[in-house]
Amino acid sequence: MSGAAVLLWGVAALLGTAVLAIASSRASGSGTRLIYSLTLGISVAVLLVLANRIADDPLNPSTAALPLGLPWIGAHFRLDALSTFFLVVVNFGGAMASLYGLGYGRHESAPHRVLPFFPAFLAGMNLVVLADDAFTFLLSWEFMSLASWALVMAHHREQDNARAGYIYLVMASFGTLALLLAFSLLAGPNGNYTFEAMRPAASTPLVAAFVLALMLLGAGSKAGLVPLHVWLPLAHPAAPSHVSALMSGVMTKVAIYGFIRVIFDLLGEPAWWSGVVVLFLGGLTAVLGILCALMEKDLKRLLAYSTIENVGVIFISLGLALAFKANAMPSAAALALTAALFHVLNHSFFKSLLFFGAGAVLTATGERDMEKLGGLIHRMPLTSFAFLVGCVAISALPPFNGFVSEWLAFQAVLQSPDLPQWGLKVMVPAVGGLLALSAALAAACFVKAFGITFLGRPRSAAVEPAHEVDRYSLAAMFTLAALCLLAGILPGFVIDGLSPVTLSLIGSRMPVQMAQPWLSIAPIAESRSSYNGLLVFVFIVISASAAVYVIHRFASHALRRGPAWGCGFADAVPGSQYTSVSFAQPVRRVFGAFVFRATERVEVPAPGDTGPARFNLEIHDVIWETLYQPIGKALDFATDHLNHLQFLTIRRYLTLVFLFLIVLLLVLALWP
């Protein structure tokens, strides 16, 4: 039995689990444990199959076909190097979410709205990655979207969740329409809907341009590419936290898979200007996403906006890979594509970890508003440590994994002087500056996220009953934290593991990293640049231990006490601490007027007036107000004015039909 066929049995097992969940989800406790245990076991089994394939022959594709789908072609599935990598991301994310759900699911108020759709969501993502024809891909894509929409709507009675689900459904439908048109162009007039038939078919430059635009709309809307990101900060926080981790850490990567599959595999050789378009959108997405995250005080919305930033980082690397591939620079293209894929894996690790941490905070306190948190490091020390690891990793600080993938992206940027087109010579350094800016803002954002949530003193009574979460949730968080460290200190294993993907798509790969001395990584050559995460880690451990020893050995043993700095307040009260809004004020004043149309109004009472001073802040979502609100208003206007058509008499309906028939005949008569 082929590898693809074996994985289809895994998908069938997930769908069977979804059916079983319908019957068992209302059983208190036991149903939750059963379903999450089954999804955990199935995901681990799929990972073992994939590991065996990676060790055996990752470059040899495996195919399978079923007599379903379109009658004349059936349903085709393919397991190659690219799909193998993304299936690892999907199923590892599913395994961690299932492990976390074993503990977190006990607190679910409506398990019957979550359990049936959780394995179905995993099955849909697996089918998208395995699909080898347009019909199967689109059907699986819609199944994935509907299952995730049902999970977003699980708590539909909570404030704004219904609106989040509605906007998500509209954007998902729009994205599917764009993908349908893209595959129609690739299939051509002969209707060759299998991917195998699309690969050798040469597309004209005009068709290639339309396909790129449609894929940016279709896959970009699901991934969270600006300006198609508006659903993401609404839907991701609305879902249960382990589902949020799947949507943010995994589903957005399935969308990136769709983009890579079409643009790098099916479309043929790219044009150099396609790199400019993708680079521009990636840079804009990275900076705008992290700026929006900095302005947030809702912890889960902050993490959702941060996902937009990381998607931008990935698209920057993909744009570089397109530019280098178009100019016959395979080594640089392999470096850029490796950076993108490495960041896909890294983001699935640390974003899942951070959403799990946010879910633990929500379970313990019932709050997502950081203004009502604080001091949780004393009540939830293990969760706070794991969350800190995720914050350091996503801030791209060594020795964790986020640093390595972003460092590889910067190394790819440094190859841009060899590009011949002036458009790329100007665009690549500019986007490199945006990448550096987004990395710096990400560090500030997660200093805020960790500091306001876990440090200081409690800002409300919600923190008082907080305690550490269950062992399953902690096991999932610490597994991901350990992987963030391992991928950072031993990145050569990951880079070499990604080489079959770059070989299949680019025809080249990065140098063999495991052949480098001391487990260093050298993107181009050791003489040009290298990085050794293991030595950096050892240096940090030794220097920190030495500092602690010196302080405890030679510092004074006398106990000294002094008042803590109270930010200018004589009384040390929780209200005198920095808040999420005040922490972001410097950044808001630099970027806010342009990006958010932010306005601040301060009302200070006159001398002698004992009334309170007031501070009012208004922040606007410029993209929503300038792009989506006018469309919504136009649709409302049209529907209001066309509503009377449903109350016409039968004679008027017949008259309208007759008039439209005349118009159609005139069009046919005048058509050249």
XYZ file of C-alpha atoms in Angstrom:
672
model
C 0.000 0.000 0.000
C 1.374 3.416 -0.971
C 2.163 6.092 1.583
C -0.652 8.300 0.282
C -3.161 5.445 0.695
C -2.002 4.816 4.270
C -2.506 8.481 5.114
C -5.984 8.378 3.611
C -6.816 5.690 6.157
C -5.672 8.163 8.811
C -8.057 10.753 7.384
C -10.849 8.177 7.412
C -10.073 7.444 11.070
C -10.355 11.157 11.888
C -13.696 11.375 10.100
C -14.881 8.282 11.980
C -13.822 9.959 15.226
C -15.920 12.982 14.276
C -18.944 10.730 13.815
C -18.245 9.032 17.139
C -17.994 12.441 18.801
C -21.551 13.267 17.798
C -22.771 10.382 19.945
C -20.322 10.757 22.833
C -19.797 14.512 23.145
C -22.597 14.991 25.679
C -21.103 12.414 28.036
C -19.531 14.452 30.828
C -15.754 14.024 30.924
C -15.467 10.589 29.354
C -16.518 11.747 25.873
C -13.963 14.541 25.902
C -11.142 12.224 26.975
C -12.138 9.618 24.380
C -12.209 11.976 21.404
C -9.010 13.837 22.222
C -7.233 10.550 22.996
C -8.289 9.181 19.591
C -7.198 12.301 17.693
C -3.894 12.259 19.585
C -3.321 8.613 18.697
C -4.241 9.077 15.026
C -2.028 12.152 14.670
C 0.929 10.342 16.251
C 0.373 7.333 13.979
C 0.366 9.603 10.902
C 3.573 11.263 12.147
C 5.234 7.849 12.427
C 4.258 7.042 8.831
C 5.661 10.379 7.688
C 8.876 9.877 9.673
C 9.367 6.518 7.984
C 8.875 8.129 4.589
C 11.348 10.937 5.363
C 13.944 8.377 6.421
C 13.252 6.121 3.410
C 12.816 8.097 0.165
C 11.299 11.596 0.532
C 11.871 12.576 -3.124
C 9.856 9.695 -4.608
C 6.172 10.739 -4.859
C 3.446 8.369 -3.732
C -0.020 8.561 -5.287
C -3.484 7.197 -4.701
C -6.841 7.571 -6.444
C -10.442 7.074 -5.390
C -13.553 6.766 -7.608
C -15.016 9.958 -6.185
C -15.118 13.609 -7.226
C -15.382 14.529 -10.892
C -16.701 11.516 -12.847
C -14.041 11.611 -15.567
C -10.970 11.906 -13.308
C -11.973 10.770 -9.803
C -10.168 11.992 -6.700
C -6.364 12.045 -6.799
C -3.971 12.262 -3.855
C -0.211 12.689 -3.810
C 2.455 12.514 -1.143
C 5.669 14.249 -2.163
C 8.370 16.207 -0.331
C 6.308 19.404 -0.030
C 3.141 17.687 1.177
C 5.164 15.523 3.578
C 6.593 18.590 5.305
C 3.224 20.303 5.653
C 1.580 17.087 6.837
C 4.182 16.958 9.612
C 3.189 20.519 10.589
C -0.537 19.694 10.476
C -0.390 16.447 12.416
C 2.143 17.576 14.994
C -0.016 20.633 15.645
C -3.040 18.332 15.873
C -1.256 16.031 18.328
C -0.266 18.932 20.604
C -3.760 20.459 20.456
C -5.271 17.064 21.310
C -2.895 16.602 24.257
C -3.751 20.088 25.489
C -7.454 19.391 24.936
C -7.351 16.404 27.296
C -7.027 18.880 30.148
C -8.444 22.086 28.690
C -11.508 20.288 27.320
C -12.755 19.526 30.849
C -13.573 23.229 31.221
C -15.473 23.420 27.914
C -19.032 24.609 28.511
C -20.373 23.218 25.214
C -18.327 20.117 24.282
C -20.998 18.949 21.831
C -20.243 22.038 19.733
C -16.482 21.382 19.702
C -15.731 17.659 19.765
C -17.397 16.608 16.457
C -15.707 19.365 14.483
C -12.217 19.103 15.994
C -11.222 15.818 14.251
C -13.131 16.920 11.153
C -11.012 20.074 11.047
C -7.832 17.981 11.245
C -9.127 15.671 8.510
C -9.886 18.634 6.244
C -6.396 20.087 6.618
C -4.826 16.697 5.842
C -6.978 16.316 2.735
C -6.019 19.765 1.427
C -2.334 18.910 1.641
C -2.818 15.460 0.064
C -5.096 16.606 -2.793
C -3.667 16.205 -6.301
C -6.482 17.633 -8.405
C -8.357 20.922 -8.337
C -11.774 19.524 -7.433
C -10.466 17.501 -4.471
C -8.379 20.457 -3.303
C -11.308 22.877 -3.382
C -13.724 20.408 -1.787
C -11.221 19.724 1.018
C -10.554 23.464 1.380
C -14.250 24.171 1.854
C -14.592 21.278 4.292
C -11.678 22.662 6.314
C -13.218 26.143 6.270
C -16.673 24.976 7.355
C -15.297 22.797 10.160
C -13.195 25.680 11.484
C -16.184 28.040 11.157
C -18.240 25.674 13.306
C -15.471 25.758 15.928
C -15.373 29.561 15.818
C -19.141 29.553 16.414
C -18.923 27.071 19.312
C -19.464 29.925 21.797
C -21.833 31.847 19.555
C -23.748 33.396 22.452
C -20.694 35.301 23.666
C -20.284 38.916 22.635
C -19.014 39.469 19.060
C -18.518 35.746 18.344
C -21.443 35.576 15.925
C -20.071 38.591 14.046
C -16.619 36.946 13.944
C -18.132 33.779 12.486
C -20.087 35.730 9.865
C -17.058 37.718 8.690
C -14.949 34.553 8.625
C -17.539 32.770 6.485
C -17.741 35.667 4.032
C -13.946 35.903 3.683
C -13.619 32.126 3.369
C -16.207 32.070 0.577
C -14.428 34.913 -1.189
C -11.118 33.058 -0.924
C -12.590 29.851 -2.310
C -14.036 31.741 -5.272
C -10.593 33.185 -6.038
C -9.024 29.714 -5.827
C -11.726 28.304 -8.116
C -10.919 30.926 -10.760
C -7.167 30.320 -10.370
C -7.532 26.577 -10.941
C -9.861 27.234 -13.885
C -7.128 29.297 -15.552
C -4.540 26.609 -14.832
C -6.809 23.893 -16.218
C -7.219 25.771 -19.479
C -9.883 25.199 -22.124
C -9.368 21.415 -22.060
C -10.342 21.171 -18.394
C -7.220 19.367 -17.181
C -8.058 19.547 -13.493
C -5.407 17.135 -12.230
C -2.207 18.729 -10.958
C -0.207 16.255 -13.059
C -1.776 17.697 -16.215
C -1.326 21.307 -15.064
C 2.446 21.040 -14.473
C 3.646 20.664 -18.082
C 1.068 23.115 -19.473
C 2.804 26.406 -20.230
C 0.906 29.489 -19.038
C 1.090 32.780 -20.894
C 2.431 35.787 -18.950
C -1.093 37.230 -18.710
C -2.536 33.977 -17.338
C 0.379 33.656 -14.914
C -0.277 37.189 -13.661
C -3.966 36.451 -13.096
C -3.171 33.174 -11.319
C -0.703 34.928 -9.004
C -3.249 37.621 -8.183
C -5.992 35.074 -7.550
C -3.751 32.938 -5.346
C -2.783 35.999 -3.312
C -6.496 36.659 -2.862
C -7.522 33.058 -2.201
C -4.639 31.659 -0.166
C -3.703 35.098 1.178
C -7.147 35.648 2.667
C -6.927 32.352 4.563
C -3.341 33.015 5.668
C -4.074 36.559 6.887
C -2.236 38.587 4.261
C -2.961 42.333 4.467
C -5.504 43.708 3.490
C -7.380 40.383 3.610
C -6.618 39.822 7.288
C -9.703 41.357 8.868
C -11.337 38.038 9.835
C -8.307 36.667 11.638
C -8.203 38.865 14.783
C -11.949 38.267 15.184
C -12.175 34.516 14.547
C -9.024 33.213 16.230
C -9.841 34.633 19.685
C -13.474 33.506 19.407
C -12.563 29.818 19.121
C -11.527 27.647 22.094
C -7.831 28.162 22.828
C -6.564 24.821 21.490
C -8.574 25.442 18.318
C -7.107 28.962 18.150
C -3.673 27.321 18.248
C -4.656 25.078 15.327
C -6.128 27.923 13.292
C -3.228 30.269 13.909
C -0.324 27.834 14.024
C -1.517 25.290 11.447
C -4.435 26.396 9.236
C -2.648 29.535 8.093
C 0.238 27.247 7.065
C -2.145 25.111 4.994
C -3.021 28.315 3.130
C 0.694 28.986 2.602
C 1.004 25.409 1.327
C -1.681 26.149 -1.264
C 0.211 29.236 -2.417
C 3.519 27.354 -2.684
C 1.909 24.395 -4.462
C 0.415 26.564 -7.193
C 3.052 29.284 -7.647
C 6.209 27.200 -7.212
C 4.974 23.851 -8.544
C 2.058 24.173 -10.980
C 2.565 27.581 -12.562
C 6.041 27.016 -13.983
C 8.889 29.510 -14.129
C 7.987 32.795 -12.385
C 8.465 36.309 -13.718
C 10.823 38.562 -11.783
C 8.077 41.093 -11.006
C 6.078 38.429 -9.139
C 8.755 38.595 -6.454
C 8.221 42.354 -6.168
C 4.471 41.916 -5.589
C 4.888 39.195 -2.970
C 7.721 41.083 -1.241
C 5.648 44.258 -1.005
C 2.620 42.477 0.441
C 4.804 40.486 2.830
C 6.588 43.576 4.159
C 3.311 45.475 4.572
C 1.728 42.502 6.350
C 4.654 42.038 8.741
C 4.788 45.655 9.920
C 1.056 46.325 10.065
C 0.372 43.036 11.845
C 2.827 43.670 14.677
C 1.759 47.315 15.036
C -1.840 46.191 15.507
C -0.654 43.588 18.022
C 1.125 46.292 20.023
C -2.078 48.297 20.278
C -4.095 45.359 21.643
C -4.980 44.717 25.265
C -6.851 41.455 24.606
C -4.228 38.697 24.922
C -5.704 36.362 22.292
C -6.281 39.181 19.807
C -2.668 40.245 20.325
C -1.541 36.729 19.430
C -3.843 36.691 16.393
C -2.386 39.955 15.079
C 1.091 38.555 15.722
C 0.220 35.669 13.408
C -0.373 38.224 10.656
C 3.148 39.561 11.247
C 4.670 36.081 10.999
C 2.721 35.337 7.832
C 4.279 38.513 6.438
C 7.757 37.232 7.340
C 7.031 33.978 5.494
C 5.766 35.805 2.402
C 8.868 38.018 2.409
C 10.985 34.875 2.154
C 8.706 33.426 -0.536
C 8.982 36.672 -2.524
C 12.762 36.443 -2.317
C 12.633 32.841 -3.493
C 10.496 33.849 -6.497
C 12.879 36.691 -7.391
C 15.970 34.485 -7.164
C 14.328 31.604 -9.034
C 13.264 33.929 -11.864
C 16.866 35.125 -12.227
C 18.426 31.647 -12.253
C 20.011 31.981 -8.807
C 19.142 28.531 -7.417
C 21.369 28.650 -4.325
C 19.879 31.949 -3.153
C 16.358 30.750 -4.016
C 16.914 27.571 -1.987
C 18.122 29.691 0.947
C 15.034 31.945 0.813
C 12.618 29.023 0.456
C 14.328 27.202 3.339
C 13.912 30.336 5.485
C 10.188 30.425 4.645
C 9.634 26.738 5.410
C 11.730 26.899 8.586
C 9.606 29.822 9.778
C 6.445 27.868 8.946
C 7.637 25.137 11.316
C 8.861 27.588 13.954
C 5.641 29.562 13.973
C 3.598 26.402 14.415
C 5.706 25.685 17.522
C 5.772 28.996 19.344
C 2.352 30.281 18.306
C 0.685 27.073 19.475
C 2.639 27.392 22.732
C 1.508 30.994 23.217
C -2.149 30.236 22.511
C -1.955 27.330 24.950
C -0.531 29.737 27.525
C -3.302 32.236 26.826
C -5.832 29.423 27.232
C -4.297 28.513 30.583
C -4.606 32.136 31.706
C -8.205 32.260 30.501
C -9.023 29.020 32.333
C -7.420 30.212 35.572
C -8.787 33.767 35.611
C -11.674 33.929 33.134
C -10.015 37.012 31.591
C -8.329 37.824 28.279
C -8.031 41.538 29.034
C -4.429 42.160 30.101
C -5.510 45.285 31.981
C -7.189 42.974 34.505
C -4.273 40.567 34.881
C -0.798 40.796 36.420
C 1.129 38.904 39.060
C 0.341 35.492 37.590
C 3.974 34.409 37.774
C 3.438 33.741 41.474
C 0.257 31.706 40.971
C 1.133 29.966 37.685
C 4.950 29.660 37.650
C 5.138 26.759 35.180
C 2.738 28.363 32.721
C 4.585 31.675 33.004
C 7.928 29.979 32.254
C 6.562 28.184 29.180
C 4.893 31.389 27.991
C 8.185 33.247 28.465
C 9.950 30.721 26.239
C 7.327 31.322 23.552
C 7.735 35.092 23.891
C 11.519 34.867 23.506
C 11.187 32.510 20.522
C 8.653 34.647 18.657
C 10.764 37.748 19.344
C 13.554 36.129 17.264
C 16.078 36.136 20.096
C 18.855 33.517 20.234
C 19.231 30.707 21.038
C 15.598 29.903 20.195
C 14.176 28.871 16.846
C 12.597 32.147 15.766
C 16.028 33.729 15.493
C 17.336 31.087 13.080
C 14.591 31.368 10.461
C 14.598 35.173 10.508
C 18.421 35.167 10.360
C 18.206 32.956 7.262
C 15.731 35.424 5.739
C 18.184 38.276 6.365
C 20.953 36.202 4.767
C 18.739 35.842 1.706
C 18.160 39.611 1.663
C 21.947 40.089 1.560
C 22.062 38.193 -1.755
C 19.977 40.909 -3.474
C 22.917 42.910 -4.953
C 23.342 40.075 -7.473
C 19.817 40.602 -8.824
C 19.824 42.338 -12.238
C 16.511 44.245 -12.104
C 16.543 47.673 -10.461
C 13.049 47.141 -9.146
C 14.301 44.231 -7.063
C 17.525 46.017 -6.145
C 15.407 48.746 -4.548
C 12.565 46.611 -3.192
C 14.593 43.909 -1.432
C 16.648 46.227 0.852
C 13.508 48.239 1.634
C 11.641 45.093 2.638
C 14.710 43.999 4.598
C 14.342 47.217 6.595
C 10.658 46.427 7.193
C 11.645 42.935 8.320
C 14.109 44.399 10.818
C 11.483 46.885 12.038
C 8.896 44.126 12.522
C 11.429 42.033 14.471
C 12.169 44.932 16.827
C 8.476 45.720 17.309
C 7.770 42.021 17.958
C 10.256 42.056 20.824
C 8.545 45.120 22.312
C 5.124 43.520 21.798
C 5.985 40.365 23.708
C 7.782 42.202 26.479
C 4.416 43.871 26.927
C 2.435 40.608 26.631
C 4.508 38.767 29.218
C 5.137 41.702 31.536
C 1.573 42.977 31.766
C 0.094 39.472 32.091
C 2.503 37.726 34.442
C 4.607 40.351 36.235
C 3.756 43.090 38.716
C 0.752 42.897 40.985
C -2.795 41.763 40.248
C -4.860 44.511 38.653
C -8.233 42.945 39.478
C -9.871 40.344 41.695
C -9.950 37.891 38.768
C -6.325 36.971 39.465
C -6.851 36.015 43.107
C -8.266 32.463 42.598
C -5.797 31.620 39.791
C -3.753 28.436 40.115
C -1.614 26.218 37.894
C -3.361 24.289 35.118
C -3.590 20.526 34.630
C -0.711 18.232 33.695
C -1.912 17.620 30.131
C -1.874 21.330 29.305
C 1.536 21.721 30.921
C 2.876 18.690 29.018
C 1.777 20.203 25.689
C 3.291 23.598 26.549
C 6.618 22.216 27.757
C 6.929 19.898 24.756
C 6.586 22.880 22.440
C 8.951 24.975 24.595
C 11.587 22.231 24.373
C 11.172 22.055 20.578
C 11.581 25.835 20.307
C 14.943 25.447 22.038
C 16.043 22.322 20.150
C 15.215 23.806 16.740
C 17.194 26.892 17.761
C 20.342 25.163 18.980
C 20.335 22.347 16.390
C 18.940 24.027 13.258
C 21.145 22.007 10.909
C 18.911 18.959 11.369
C 15.860 20.983 10.289
C 17.626 22.621 7.334
C 18.869 19.298 6.010
C 15.396 17.844 6.547
C 13.942 20.604 4.355
C 16.376 19.964 1.500
C 14.082 17.498 -0.360
C 11.434 20.233 -0.557
C 13.798 22.819 -2.022
C 15.258 20.235 -4.410
C 11.789 19.379 -5.742
C 10.682 23.017 -6.171
C 13.909 24.920 -6.899
C 16.250 22.211 -8.146
C 18.830 23.186 -5.553
C 19.381 23.059 -1.795
C 21.420 24.707 0.906
C 24.817 23.149 1.666
C 24.710 20.056 3.875
C 24.638 21.569 7.350
C 25.485 18.454 9.332
C 28.870 18.426 7.618
C 29.732 21.773 9.234
C 32.065 21.640 12.267
C 30.561 22.166 15.739
C 27.024 21.861 14.293
C 27.251 25.365 12.821
C 25.015 26.455 9.948
C 26.412 28.233 6.895
C 23.685 29.440 4.474
C 26.051 30.048 1.531
C 29.572 29.279 2.703
C 31.345 29.306 6.048
C 33.638 32.099 4.866
C 30.671 34.434 4.301
C 28.408 33.872 7.306
C 27.666 31.216 9.882
C 25.781 30.748 13.126
C 26.137 28.202 15.895
C 23.078 28.022 18.114
C 24.590 25.357 20.363
C 27.635 27.492 21.212
C 25.416 30.522 21.805
C 23.281 28.454 24.166
C 26.332 27.142 26.033
C 27.734 30.676 26.318
C 24.445 32.024 27.696
C 24.207 29.216 30.260
C 27.824 29.561 31.400
C 27.815 33.369 31.566
C 24.476 33.482 33.398
C 25.602 30.807 35.871
C 28.894 32.619 36.441
C 27.056 35.904 37.064
C 24.742 34.247 39.586
C 27.703 32.596 41.341
C 29.725 35.804 41.548
C 26.778 37.790 42.901
C 25.935 35.199 45.558
C 29.582 34.520 46.451
C 31.057 38.000 46.595
C 28.127 40.371 47.117
C 27.283 41.622 50.564
C 25.230 39.237 52.681
C 23.589 42.096 54.513
C 19.858 42.287 53.941
C 18.823 45.613 52.500
C 15.275 46.718 51.967
C 14.045 49.755 50.128
C 10.831 51.054 48.632
C 9.990 49.903 45.125
C 9.700 52.531 42.439
C 6.039 53.540 42.324
C 6.021 55.467 39.008
C 5.777 58.745 40.923
C 3.012 57.585 43.262
C 3.667 57.625 47.000
C 1.315 54.702 47.658
C 2.237 51.405 46.011
C -1.108 50.458 44.495
C -1.790 48.184 41.493
C -3.264 51.116 39.589
C 0.121 52.833 39.482
C 1.626 50.082 37.310
C 2.110 50.292 33.596
C -0.892 49.061 31.655
C -1.068 47.526 28.207
C -2.251 50.821 26.712
C 0.391 52.957 28.446
C 3.170 50.535 27.476
C 2.272 50.949 23.793
C 1.968 54.752 23.972
C 5.456 55.607 22.597
C 4.941 53.368 19.565
C 1.402 54.660 19.118
C 2.606 58.253 19.051
C 5.206 57.435 16.400
C 2.993 55.369 14.075
C -0.527 55.941 15.340
C -1.469 59.099 13.465
C -0.671 57.506 10.104
C -1.514 53.819 10.662
C -4.437 54.039 13.100
C -5.647 57.655 12.878
C -5.131 57.660 16.622
C -6.325 60.712 18.560
C -5.693 61.466 22.221
C -7.726 63.954 24.233
C -6.756 64.985 27.741
C -9.231 66.887 29.904
C -7.552 68.493 32.920
C -9.776 70.280 35.477
C -9.153 73.940 36.192
C -7.084 74.883 39.261
C -9.202 74.417 42.357
C -11.558 71.975 40.644
C -11.523 68.620 42.449
C -12.975 66.734 39.491
C -10.908 63.939 37.868
C -8.706 64.398 34.846
C -9.816 62.351 31.844
C -7.867 60.719 29.043
C -9.672 59.572 25.872
C -8.022 57.511 23.148
C -9.522 56.646 19.755
C -7.879 54.121 17.422
C -9.338 53.344 14.003
C -8.907 50.287 11.801
C -8.090 52.165 8.616
C -8.293 49.152 6.302
C -11.681 48.088 7.662
C -13.099 51.613 7.471
C -11.758 52.460 3.999
C -12.141 49.110 2.236
C -14.730 46.884 3.902
C -17.216 49.330 5.418
C -17.965 51.037 2.062
C -18.560 47.619 0.469
C -20.920 46.682 3.303
C -22.788 49.969 3.025
C -23.107 49.586 -0.742
C -24.541 46.083 -0.325
C -26.979 47.310 2.320
C -28.054 50.147 0.011
C -28.524 47.788 -2.933
C -30.493 45.204 -0.962
C -32.723 47.853 0.603
C -33.596 49.342 -2.769
C -33.985 46.018 -4.556
C -36.063 44.478 -1.783
C -39.335 45.602 -3.387
C -38.673 43.309 -6.381
C -39.851 40.298 -4.396
C -43.326 41.869 -4.027
C -44.049 42.382 -7.751
C -47.103 40.930 -9.470
C -46.829 38.029 -11.912
C -47.351 40.395 -14.883
C -44.399 42.549 -13.833
C -42.208 39.476 -13.352
C -43.093 38.317 -16.874
C -42.350 41.806 -18.218
C -38.891 41.768 -16.578
C -38.153 38.321 -18.007
C -39.193 39.532 -21.480
C -36.977 42.620 -21.247
C -33.954 40.600 -20.113
C -34.531 38.153 -22.978
C -34.472 41.050 -25.466
C -31.231 42.363 -23.935
C -29.592 38.938 -24.188
C -30.651 38.557 -27.836
C -29.203 42.002 -28.624
C -25.919 41.062 -26.976
C -25.715 37.834 -29.003
C -26.560 39.696 -32.199
C -23.896 42.371 -31.655
C -21.189 39.964 -30.389
C -18.364 39.882 -32.984
